[in-house]
Structures are given as structure tokens and as C-alpha cells.
Amino acid sequence: MVSQSQAHWPTVPISARDVDGPLFFTDEEWTLVRAATARIIPTDYDPGAAEADVVRFLDRFLSGDFVYASATGDGFLEIRGKEAEAWQARIKHRQTVYREGLAALKALSLDKYAKDFHELSDDEQDALLVETSGRPKPRHVQLHDDENFNSGEGGPPPTNQPVSDSGLGFFDMLVAHTRQGFYADPVYGGNRDFVGWRVIGFDGPKSLGDTVAGHYTTTDYMIMGATWPYAQSPRVQRFGR
């Protein structure tokens, strides 16, 4: 039996913002995730993960009900059959990674400071995330008018291929999903009021329907004359440096 394309899947009229609180996380986990993601993309002179409601994005993703937004953005596609089985298997693994990872982070916080993670100072929270990750905290990026000064920073813009979260441990998965929640279309629950897009100066579509209807295009953000593959084009490489 040939499965239908997504274009023929029925749409469930649900929103990632229908409910204010958690669907997957416990209240305690929600508070912990909100605090941890706020250190991964902190609030400074621009909004961070807290303002973007990244915790809601993560909660909706892990609930398993908000997978593919409909083309018009007025609901989510209803997954059935083998596709549903495959998705549930994928989500079950990630749910386990989060549940175990959050429990370990809570235990580490109580052991080190006798406080819950969200009660700690920024520096104390960062120290626990460094210990959890097993790597030093990334240094601040410094930009300079001299191109040589910026050598090694950034690089060419990424392609449109998504980064897989398969096989990631708790911390790396949390970082990947925090980025996704900050920059993904608001229909998925994060990027509240488009704050993630506004931080990088991206004026994005007001809804997925604008893109489908042809009312919005990313042409203004493309480097004209670039050759395929886009990220490897000499013009794009020069722009990245």
C-alpha cells in the first residue's frame, strides 16, 4: 500500500498555544528547562530564549502532537499508520533523554549548591551546564572591521538542510532544540512575537500561509549569482568571511 503524500493528510485544527502550561513536562521540569534554555540563549540587549518562549516549543515538540504544521498554518497534519509509528518511536527516545537529563541536572544542582537550578545565579547555572556538557563555555564572539581579526568566526551561511538530533546526548539535544525554538516559525510554539527573527533582522512571513500564497519570498536574503551548492559557492564563501 502506497502511503499518501503529506498534501493529502487531514489537518487537525490545533495550536501550540492553545494551552498556557506544559503538555509533556511536569511543572518542575518546565521551570528547569526555561531556566536552562535562558542560559543557552541569554537575555542581554536583545531578547533571549525566555522571551521567545523556547520552553513551550520544546514541550510541544516532545508531546508528539505538533509535528508538521499545515501549509496554511491553521493547524497540524494528522499523522497515521507507519508514519505515526515511526514518529512515536522517535519521540519516545527523546522523551527519555530529556527526562533522564533533567533529573541528572536537578540532582547535580542540589548536590553542588543545595538549591534547584532555577534558584541559582547565572554563573552557578553556567558552571553546571559546563559540567553537564563536558566542554568549556563558548567565548563571546567579537566582531571587528578588520576581516583578518574575524578570521575563523562564523563562516558561510548554512544550507537549508536541517541539523539532525538523532544520537545526541541530553545537553547537545537541548542546545539544538533551543536554537530551533528560538528561530522556528512561531506556529511551533517558540519564537514568540517573532523575537528570534527580529534579533537577526529577518522580517519573515507573518504566517505560513503568506509563503504558500506567494505573498512572501526570501529573495532579498539570497546572494544573487551564487551557484549550487549554495553554501559552497565562492560568492557565499566570500560573504561568510
XYZ file of N, CA and C in Angstrom:
723
model
N 0.839 -1.193 0.000
C 0.000 0.000 0.000
C 0.880 1.251 0.000
N 0.611 2.151 -0.936
C 1.394 3.375 -1.044
C 0.803 4.430 -0.125
N 1.621 4.978 0.752
C 1.132 5.998 1.671
C 0.897 7.305 0.934
N -0.064 8.082 1.423
C -0.378 9.357 0.803
C 0.711 10.379 1.080
N 0.852 11.329 0.156
C 1.780 12.422 0.407
C 1.189 13.317 1.482
N 2.043 14.131 2.087
C 1.573 15.000 3.161
C 0.490 15.963 2.689
N 0.477 16.265 1.398
C -0.534 17.182 0.865
C -1.945 16.643 1.044
N -2.063 15.317 1.191
C -3.375 14.699 1.334
C -3.710 14.334 2.781
N -2.815 14.608 3.718
C -3.093 14.296 5.119
C -4.117 15.301 5.656
N -5.062 14.832 6.476
C -6.039 15.761 7.065
C -5.371 16.692 8.072
N -5.941 17.871 8.243
C -5.418 18.869 9.174
C -6.229 18.867 10.464
N -5.530 18.822 11.584
C -6.176 18.931 12.891
C -6.087 20.392 13.316
N -7.212 21.057 13.551
C -7.188 22.496 13.891
C -6.757 22.744 15.329
N -5.486 22.531 15.606
C -4.943 22.771 16.940
C -3.818 23.791 16.854
N -3.540 24.439 17.970
C -2.462 25.419 18.040
C -1.518 25.063 19.166
N -0.235 25.347 18.963
C 0.759 25.088 20.007
C 0.564 26.018 21.192
N -0.318 27.016 21.056
C -0.559 27.981 22.131
C -1.963 27.859 22.728
N -2.647 26.773 22.412
C -3.998 26.589 22.969
C -3.988 26.470 24.488
N -2.900 25.922 25.027
C -2.765 25.719 26.468
C -1.545 26.510 26.946
N -1.686 27.186 28.085
C -0.588 28.012 28.595
C 0.547 27.176 29.195
N 0.197 26.148 29.953
C 1.200 25.374 30.663
C 1.712 24.185 29.879
N 2.408 23.282 30.572
C 3.041 22.135 29.907
C 2.059 21.050 29.489
N 2.412 20.374 28.399
C 1.693 19.189 27.943
C 2.509 17.931 28.212
N 3.829 18.048 28.090
C 4.719 16.908 28.338
C 5.474 17.066 29.648
N 6.132 18.187 29.847
C 6.918 18.411 31.057
C 6.020 18.458 32.290
N 6.588 18.104 33.429
C 5.948 18.425 34.698
C 6.177 19.911 34.948
N 5.464 20.489 35.893
C 5.672 21.907 36.207
C 7.123 22.162 36.622
N 7.699 21.234 37.366
C 9.078 21.380 37.823
C 10.042 21.320 36.638
N 9.805 20.388 35.718
C 10.665 20.283 34.536
C 10.537 21.524 33.666
N 9.339 22.037 33.526
C 9.107 23.252 32.732
C 9.959 24.400 33.277
N 9.948 24.578 34.587
C 10.727 25.649 35.219
C 12.220 25.439 34.997
N 12.673 24.205 35.085
C 14.084 23.899 34.887
C 14.504 24.143 33.444
N 13.700 23.681 32.502
C 14.018 23.870 31.082
C 14.021 25.348 30.728
N 13.066 26.081 31.245
C 13.018 27.523 30.964
C 14.295 28.212 31.450
N 14.770 27.825 32.631
C 15.987 28.427 33.175
C 17.222 28.016 32.382
N 17.295 26.741 32.003
C 18.473 26.250 31.279
C 18.560 26.851 29.878
N 17.437 26.912 29.176
C 17.465 27.483 27.825
C 17.778 28.973 27.866
N 17.407 29.627 28.980
C 17.694 31.050 29.127
C 19.179 31.320 29.304
N 19.972 30.310 29.649
C 21.417 30.466 29.711
C 22.069 30.081 28.389
N 21.402 29.267 27.583
C 21.938 28.893 26.268
C 21.789 30.057 25.293
N 20.621 30.711 25.302
C 20.443 31.968 24.561
C 19.975 33.000 25.586
N 20.920 33.644 26.252
C 20.562 34.542 27.355
C 19.971 35.867 26.875
N 19.271 36.515 27.764
C 18.736 37.846 27.509
C 19.819 38.870 27.800
N 20.112 39.719 26.828
C 21.056 40.815 27.069
C 20.417 42.094 26.531
N 21.018 42.745 25.561
C 20.371 43.903 24.963
C 19.328 43.476 23.941
N 19.273 42.171 23.660
C 18.240 41.580 22.820
C 17.494 40.519 23.613
N 16.268 40.195 23.219
C 15.537 39.117 23.892
C 16.271 37.788 23.732
N 16.027 36.876 24.675
C 16.647 35.564 24.616
C 15.604 34.458 24.582
N 16.026 33.268 24.966
C 15.148 32.106 24.911
C 13.923 32.258 25.798
N 14.072 32.941 26.916
C 12.923 33.129 27.817
C 11.825 33.931 27.141
N 12.204 35.044 26.512
C 11.218 35.888 25.837
C 10.622 35.190 24.617
N 11.412 34.345 23.976
C 10.934 33.628 22.786
C 10.057 32.434 23.130
N 9.916 32.133 24.419
C 9.074 31.016 24.870
C 9.579 29.679 24.324
N 10.897 29.520 24.327
C 11.501 28.291 23.811
C 11.033 27.061 24.577
N 10.771 27.215 25.869
C 10.324 26.073 26.668
C 9.005 25.525 26.120
N 8.139 26.383 25.618
C 6.867 25.931 25.045
C 7.124 25.142 23.759
N 8.045 25.629 22.932
C 8.410 24.899 21.717
C 8.867 23.484 22.062
N 9.752 23.390 23.046
C 10.284 22.091 23.449
C 9.190 21.181 23.993
N 8.332 21.732 24.814
C 7.249 20.952 25.403
C 6.308 20.426 24.325
N 5.944 21.263 23.371
C 5.035 20.842 22.304
C 5.687 19.796 21.408
N 6.953 19.981 21.125
C 7.681 19.002 20.311
C 7.689 17.639 20.994
N 8.005 17.617 22.270
C 8.107 16.357 22.995
C 6.750 15.724 23.289
N 5.680 16.508 23.215
C 4.353 15.941 23.422
C 3.964 15.003 22.284
N 4.576 15.208 21.111
C 4.314 14.334 19.970
C 3.118 14.704 19.136
N 2.416 15.781 19.479
C 1.204 16.156 18.752
C 1.421 17.268 17.731
N 2.559 17.949 17.802
C 2.799 19.100 16.932
C 4.017 18.815 16.052
N 3.772 18.118 14.960
C 4.867 17.623 14.132
C 5.016 18.445 12.858
N 4.033 18.363 11.981
C 4.081 19.089 10.715
C 2.947 20.105 10.683
N 3.304 21.370 10.697
C 2.275 22.401 10.582
C 1.664 22.344 9.196
N 0.370 22.618 9.106
C -0.278 22.638 7.794
C 0.288 23.788 6.966
N 0.153 23.688 5.670
C 0.736 24.683 4.776
C 0.211 26.084 5.042
N -1.011 26.185 5.510
C -1.593 27.498 5.773
C -1.356 27.968 7.201
N -0.810 27.084 8.046
C -0.506 27.456 9.417
C -1.701 27.470 10.341
N -2.828 26.870 9.911
C -4.037 26.898 10.739
C -4.256 25.600 11.502
N -3.232 24.781 11.619
C -3.336 23.528 12.346
C -2.130 22.655 12.051
N -2.212 21.383 12.440
C -1.130 20.433 12.204
C -1.668 19.205 11.484
N -0.810 18.605 10.674
C -1.230 17.433 9.914
C -1.423 16.245 10.846
N -2.419 15.454 10.562
C -2.695 14.256 11.346
C -1.875 13.103 10.782
N -0.958 12.588 11.584
C -0.085 11.507 11.136
C -0.746 10.166 11.444
N -0.734 9.273 10.476
C -1.371 7.970 10.648
C -0.427 6.849 10.220
N -0.815 5.631 10.560
C -0.131 4.433 10.079
C 1.335 4.364 10.445
N 2.148 3.945 9.474
C 3.578 3.745 9.690
C 4.275 5.052 10.058
N 3.820 6.141 9.445
C 4.432 7.427 9.773
C 4.235 7.761 11.248
N 3.044 7.474 11.767
C 2.761 7.735 13.169
C 3.595 6.843 14.076
N 3.751 5.577 13.699
C 4.553 4.640 14.494
C 6.010 5.086 14.544
N 6.534 5.502 13.390
C 7.929 5.941 13.329
C 8.143 7.197 14.160
N 7.198 8.128 14.084
C 7.341 9.364 14.848
C 7.267 9.103 16.340
N 6.358 8.260 16.771
C 6.225 7.963 18.192
C 7.476 7.287 18.743
N 8.100 6.433 17.926
C 9.349 5.795 18.361
C 10.450 6.842 18.525
N 10.491 7.770 17.584
C 11.499 8.830 17.659
C 11.273 9.697 18.896
N 10.030 10.095 19.125
C 9.720 10.968 20.247
C 9.945 10.259 21.580
N 9.606 8.989 21.657
C 9.788 8.250 22.909
C 11.242 8.267 23.343
N 12.162 8.109 22.390
C 13.589 8.150 22.721
C 13.970 9.527 23.262
N 13.510 10.575 22.603
C 13.863 11.926 23.028
C 13.218 12.284 24.365
N 12.020 11.782 24.601
C 11.400 11.981 25.904
C 12.257 11.369 27.014
N 12.799 10.200 26.752
C 13.649 9.525 27.736
C 14.928 10.311 27.982
N 15.529 10.809 26.889
C 16.754 11.607 27.016
C 16.499 12.833 27.895
N 15.390 13.502 27.673
C 15.073 14.693 28.454
C 14.761 14.361 29.903
N 13.932 13.356 30.113
C 13.554 13.022 31.483
C 14.784 12.669 32.310
N 15.661 11.860 31.749
C 16.862 11.454 32.472
C 17.830 12.619 32.613
N 17.983 13.409 31.564
C 18.910 14.542 31.606
C 18.488 15.610 32.594
N 17.198 15.921 32.622
C 16.706 16.932 33.557
C 16.823 16.454 34.997
N 16.563 15.171 35.220
C 16.702 14.618 36.574
C 18.149 14.699 37.043
N 19.084 14.418 36.112
C 20.510 14.475 36.461
C 20.942 15.912 36.738
N 20.424 16.873 35.956
C 20.782 18.274 36.168
C 20.224 18.775 37.492
N 19.023 18.373 37.832
C 18.435 18.752 39.120
C 19.271 18.181 40.272
N 19.651 16.907 40.153
C 20.432 16.266 41.209
C 21.792 16.943 41.362
N 22.405 17.318 40.242
C 23.701 17.986 40.282
C 23.585 19.338 40.977
N 22.503 20.058 40.688
C 22.286 21.358 41.311
C 22.113 21.232 42.819
N 21.346 20.247 43.244
C 21.137 20.040 44.680
C 22.417 19.595 45.372
N 23.201 18.783 44.660
C 24.450 18.287 45.243
C 25.486 19.396 45.389
N 25.573 20.266 44.372
C 26.604 21.304 44.374
C 26.216 22.516 45.229
N 24.934 22.894 45.150
C 24.542 24.160 45.768
C 23.363 24.038 46.751
N 22.806 22.840 46.870
C 21.652 22.620 47.755
C 20.464 23.508 47.367
N 20.351 23.803 46.079
C 19.244 24.599 45.538
C 18.817 24.011 44.198
N 17.583 24.296 43.815
C 17.145 23.928 42.482
C 17.817 24.822 41.456
N 17.936 24.333 40.237
C 18.679 25.024 39.184
C 18.181 26.449 38.977
N 16.871 26.647 38.939
C 16.334 27.978 38.631
C 16.581 28.979 39.757
N 16.997 28.507 40.929
C 17.273 29.398 42.056
C 18.719 29.877 42.069
N 19.551 29.352 41.189
C 20.974 29.677 41.186
C 21.250 30.971 40.433
N 22.432 31.521 40.662
C 22.873 32.692 39.908
C 23.234 32.268 38.488
N 23.390 33.230 37.593
C 23.768 32.922 36.210
C 25.087 32.151 36.162
N 26.060 32.603 36.936
C 27.373 31.946 36.929
C 27.274 30.514 37.443
N 26.468 30.294 38.466
C 26.312 28.944 39.006
C 25.601 28.034 38.002
N 24.591 28.566 37.348
C 23.904 27.793 36.317
C 24.853 27.449 35.172
N 25.656 28.413 34.757
C 26.616 28.165 33.680
C 27.621 27.079 34.074
N 28.055 27.111 35.325
C 29.019 26.110 35.792
C 28.426 24.703 35.715
N 27.161 24.572 36.055
C 26.520 23.257 35.975
C 26.324 22.812 34.538
N 26.007 23.747 33.648
C 25.841 23.391 32.238
C 27.183 23.013 31.616
N 28.248 23.682 32.035
C 29.592 23.306 31.564
C 29.919 21.887 32.008
N 29.631 21.585 33.278
C 29.899 20.240 33.789
C 29.033 19.205 33.073
N 27.806 19.544 32.797
C 26.907 18.630 32.089
C 27.365 18.390 30.661
N 27.842 19.431 30.006
C 28.263 19.312 28.608
C 29.612 18.628 28.465
N 30.471 18.794 29.479
C 31.812 18.240 29.384
C 32.751 19.082 28.546
N 32.327 20.322 28.243
C 33.143 21.214 27.415
C 33.165 22.607 28.035
N 34.178 23.419 27.729
C 34.217 24.782 28.267
C 33.064 25.617 27.709
N 32.710 26.649 28.436
C 31.684 27.567 27.971
C 32.207 28.317 26.754
N 31.401 28.451 25.693
C 31.867 29.192 24.500
C 32.226 30.622 24.854
N 33.260 31.134 24.218
C 33.664 32.513 24.475
C 32.763 33.468 23.697
N 32.770 34.718 24.099
C 31.993 35.729 23.404
C 32.593 35.971 22.017
N 31.727 36.166 21.047
C 32.174 36.488 19.689
C 32.443 37.983 19.620
N 33.601 38.347 19.098
C 33.959 39.748 18.939
C 34.103 40.053 17.453
N 33.372 41.052 16.991
C 33.437 41.440 15.585
C 34.291 42.690 15.441
N 34.933 42.793 14.292
C 35.855 43.898 14.055
C 35.782 44.270 12.583
N 36.047 45.543 12.289
C 36.019 45.983 10.885
C 37.101 45.315 10.057
N 38.182 44.926 10.707
C 39.274 44.255 10.018
C 38.892 42.789 9.795
N 38.765 42.358 8.531
C 38.350 40.988 8.229
C 39.300 39.961 8.826
N 40.600 40.288 8.889
C 41.580 39.344 9.434
C 41.327 39.076 10.914
N 40.805 40.093 11.618
C 40.516 39.948 13.041
C 39.409 38.924 13.255
N 38.478 38.848 12.288
C 37.332 37.956 12.406
C 37.602 36.579 11.812
N 38.805 36.325 11.373
C 39.103 35.056 10.731
C 38.745 33.883 11.626
N 38.036 32.950 11.061
C 37.651 31.766 11.817
C 36.306 31.887 12.492
N 35.736 33.088 12.540
C 34.433 33.280 13.160
C 33.334 33.081 12.116
N 32.265 32.461 12.518
C 31.113 32.346 11.635
C 31.327 31.360 10.515
N 31.561 31.860 9.318
C 31.661 31.008 8.146
C 30.501 31.293 7.228
N 30.404 30.556 6.137
C 29.329 30.812 5.187
C 27.974 30.484 5.779
N 26.925 31.107 5.271
C 25.587 30.783 5.772
C 25.299 29.306 5.592
N 24.529 28.711 6.489
C 24.228 27.291 6.363
C 23.295 27.024 5.200
N 23.250 25.776 4.752
C 22.286 25.391 3.736
C 20.928 25.260 4.402
N 19.920 24.923 3.623
C 18.581 24.796 4.200
C 18.316 23.396 4.732
N 19.362 22.591 4.851
C 19.182 21.250 5.379
C 19.173 21.281 6.902
N 18.157 20.690 7.541
C 18.084 20.734 9.000
C 19.164 19.881 9.649
N 19.536 20.258 10.865
C 20.508 19.502 11.641
C 19.762 18.417 12.401
N 20.204 17.176 12.263
C 19.520 16.067 12.919
C 19.852 16.028 14.400
N 18.859 15.663 15.213
C 19.094 15.492 16.647
C 19.269 14.024 17.004
N 19.346 13.170 16.006
C 19.498 11.736 16.249
C 20.854 11.437 16.886
N 20.848 10.640 17.937
C 22.090 10.218 18.575
C 22.708 11.231 19.512
N 22.064 12.375 19.712
C 22.631 13.385 20.594
C 22.350 13.056 22.055
N 23.292 13.434 22.922
C 23.075 13.335 24.352
C 22.201 14.478 24.825
N 21.901 14.496 26.113
C 20.960 15.476 26.649
C 21.367 16.920 26.368
N 22.600 17.300 26.719
C 22.981 18.702 26.586
C 22.980 19.145 25.131
N 23.581 18.346 24.250
C 23.627 18.718 22.839
C 22.226 18.773 22.238
N 21.349 17.878 22.673
C 19.978 17.904 22.182
C 19.265 19.162 22.670
N 19.507 19.514 23.933
C 18.896 20.714 24.491
C 19.349 21.962 23.734
N 20.630 22.042 23.409
C 21.148 23.192 22.666
C 20.529 23.251 21.272
N 20.488 22.116 20.582
C 19.922 22.082 19.234
C 18.461 22.505 19.244
N 17.705 22.004 20.197
C 16.281 22.328 20.259
C 16.047 23.761 20.729
N 16.942 24.290 21.550
C 16.827 25.688 21.962
C 16.978 26.603 20.757
N 17.942 26.307 19.918
C 18.125 27.099 18.690
C 16.907 26.986 17.786
N 16.404 25.784 17.641
C 15.230 25.592 16.791
C 14.034 26.372 17.333
N 13.835 26.313 18.642
C 12.705 27.010 19.237
C 12.816 28.516 19.135
N 14.038 29.016 19.108
C 14.257 30.455 19.033
C 14.006 30.986 17.624
N 14.351 30.179 16.610
C 14.282 30.660 15.230
C 13.168 30.045 14.387
N 12.527 28.978 14.845
C 11.497 28.327 14.043
C 10.264 29.209 13.901
N 9.427 28.887 12.941
C 8.184 29.622 12.769
C 7.386 29.577 14.078
N 6.793 30.694 14.488
C 6.047 30.738 15.754
C 4.910 29.721 15.849
N 4.478 29.169 14.724
C 3.392 28.195 14.769
C 3.750 26.990 15.632
N 5.066 26.733 15.812
C 5.506 25.577 16.591
C 5.623 25.882 18.086
N 5.298 27.085 18.485
C 5.238 27.394 19.910
C 6.319 28.311 20.443
N 7.468 28.378 19.762
C 8.545 29.263 20.185
C 8.563 30.539 19.357
N 9.704 31.245 19.383
C 9.852 32.479 18.605
C 8.637 33.388 18.814
N 8.253 33.520 20.068
C 7.054 34.299 20.406
C 7.173 35.738 19.911
N 6.135 36.225 19.267
C 6.109 37.591 18.714
C 7.277 37.829 17.760
N 7.784 36.749 17.171
C 8.867 36.823 16.170
C 10.160 37.402 16.749
N 10.385 37.269 18.062
C 11.570 37.892 18.657
C 12.865 37.289 18.119
N 12.860 35.983 17.834
C 14.063 35.356 17.294
C 14.431 35.927 15.947
N 13.444 36.154 15.116
C 13.687 36.725 13.799
C 14.095 38.189 13.901
N 13.466 38.920 14.805
C 13.791 40.340 14.944
C 15.234 40.541 15.420
N 15.728 39.617 16.245
C 17.097 39.725 16.743
C 18.105 39.696 15.597
N 17.824 38.908 14.565
C 18.766 38.795 13.441
C 18.342 39.641 12.248
N 17.307 40.478 12.419
C 16.896 41.372 11.347
C 16.161 40.700 10.215
N 15.496 39.576 10.512
C 14.753 38.835 9.487
C 13.282 39.202 9.601
N 12.695 39.686 8.505
C 11.324 40.171 8.590
C 10.293 39.073 8.337
N 10.703 37.859 8.045
C 9.876 36.675 7.879
C 8.417 36.844 7.531
N 7.751 35.792 7.106
C 6.317 35.855 6.819
C 5.509 35.965 8.104
N 4.377 36.623 8.023
C 3.511 36.740 9.197
C 2.812 35.426 9.505
N 2.711 34.559 8.503
C 2.141 33.232 8.694
C 2.654 32.325 7.591
N 2.546 31.011 7.792
C 2.958 30.084 6.749
C 2.126 30.279 5.495
N 0.877 30.695 5.668
C 0.006 30.927 4.524
C 0.540 31.990 3.587
N 1.251 32.994 4.109
C 1.823 34.041 3.264
C 2.834 33.472 2.287
N 3.594 32.480 2.738
C 4.588 31.850 1.869
C 3.911 31.011 0.797
N 2.932 30.208 1.201
C 2.221 29.346 0.257
C 1.501 30.165 -0.809
N 0.911 31.279 -0.393
C 0.164 32.125 -1.325
C 1.070 32.987 -2.197
N 2.372 32.949 -1.930
C 3.309 33.736 -2.719
C 3.393 35.192 -2.300
N 2.867 35.503 -1.106
C 2.926 36.881 -0.621
C 4.268 37.206 0.026
N 5.084 36.168 0.264
C 6.375 36.399 0.916
C 7.441 35.586 0.210
N 8.609 36.164 0.073
C 9.735 35.463 -0.533
C 11.024 35.846 0.188
N 11.990 34.948 0.171
C 13.293 35.229 0.796
C 14.322 35.706 -0.231
N 13.857 36.098 -1.405
C 14.772 36.529 -2.468
C 15.721 37.632 -2.008
N 15.205 38.554 -1.209
C 16.045 39.678 -0.754
C 17.214 39.218 0.098
N 17.142 37.994 0.639
C 18.204 37.494 1.506
C 19.178 36.587 0.759
N 18.914 36.340 -0.512
C 19.789 35.473 -1.299
C 20.919 36.295 -1.921
N 22.037 35.657 -2.140
C 23.164 36.297 -2.815
C 23.044 35.968 -4.297
N 22.655 36.947 -5.074
C 22.428 36.726 -6.493
C 23.738 36.337 -7.195
N 23.645 35.413 -8.100
C 24.825 34.966 -8.826
C 25.516 33.790 -8.184
N 25.062 33.388 -6.993
C 25.659 32.231 -6.325
C 25.291 30.967 -7.080
N 26.214 30.038 -7.100
C 25.994 28.777 -7.812
C 25.713 27.657 -6.824
N 25.118 26.590 -7.315
C 24.803 25.430 -6.488
C 26.024 24.513 -6.389
N 26.323 23.901 -5.231
C 25.589 24.042 -3.961
C 25.828 25.402 -3.322
N 24.753 26.011 -2.834
C 24.728 27.407 -2.408
C 25.813 27.728 -1.385
N 25.925 26.915 -0.325
C 26.855 27.227 0.763
C 28.313 27.129 0.322
N 28.566 26.419 -0.801
C 29.938 26.246 -1.273
C 30.286 27.205 -2.412
N 29.338 28.031 -2.793
C 29.585 28.984 -3.863
C 30.659 29.986 -3.458
N 31.598 30.330 -4.335
C 32.631 31.320 -3.989
C 32.048 32.635 -3.494
N 30.925 33.058 -4.074
C 30.325 34.323 -3.636
C 29.837 34.226 -2.189
N 29.240 33.100 -1.838
C 28.743 32.903 -0.488
C 29.914 32.766 0.484
N 30.963 32.058 0.065
C 32.137 31.888 0.921
C 32.769 33.244 1.239
N 32.841 34.125 0.248
C 33.401 35.463 0.478
C 32.529 36.252 1.446
N 31.208 36.105 1.307
C 30.287 36.815 2.196
C 30.476 36.326 3.631
N 30.671 35.015 3.815
C 30.828 34.458 5.140
C 32.073 34.952 5.835
N 33.125 35.212 5.079
C 34.346 35.723 5.683
C 34.238 37.216 5.937
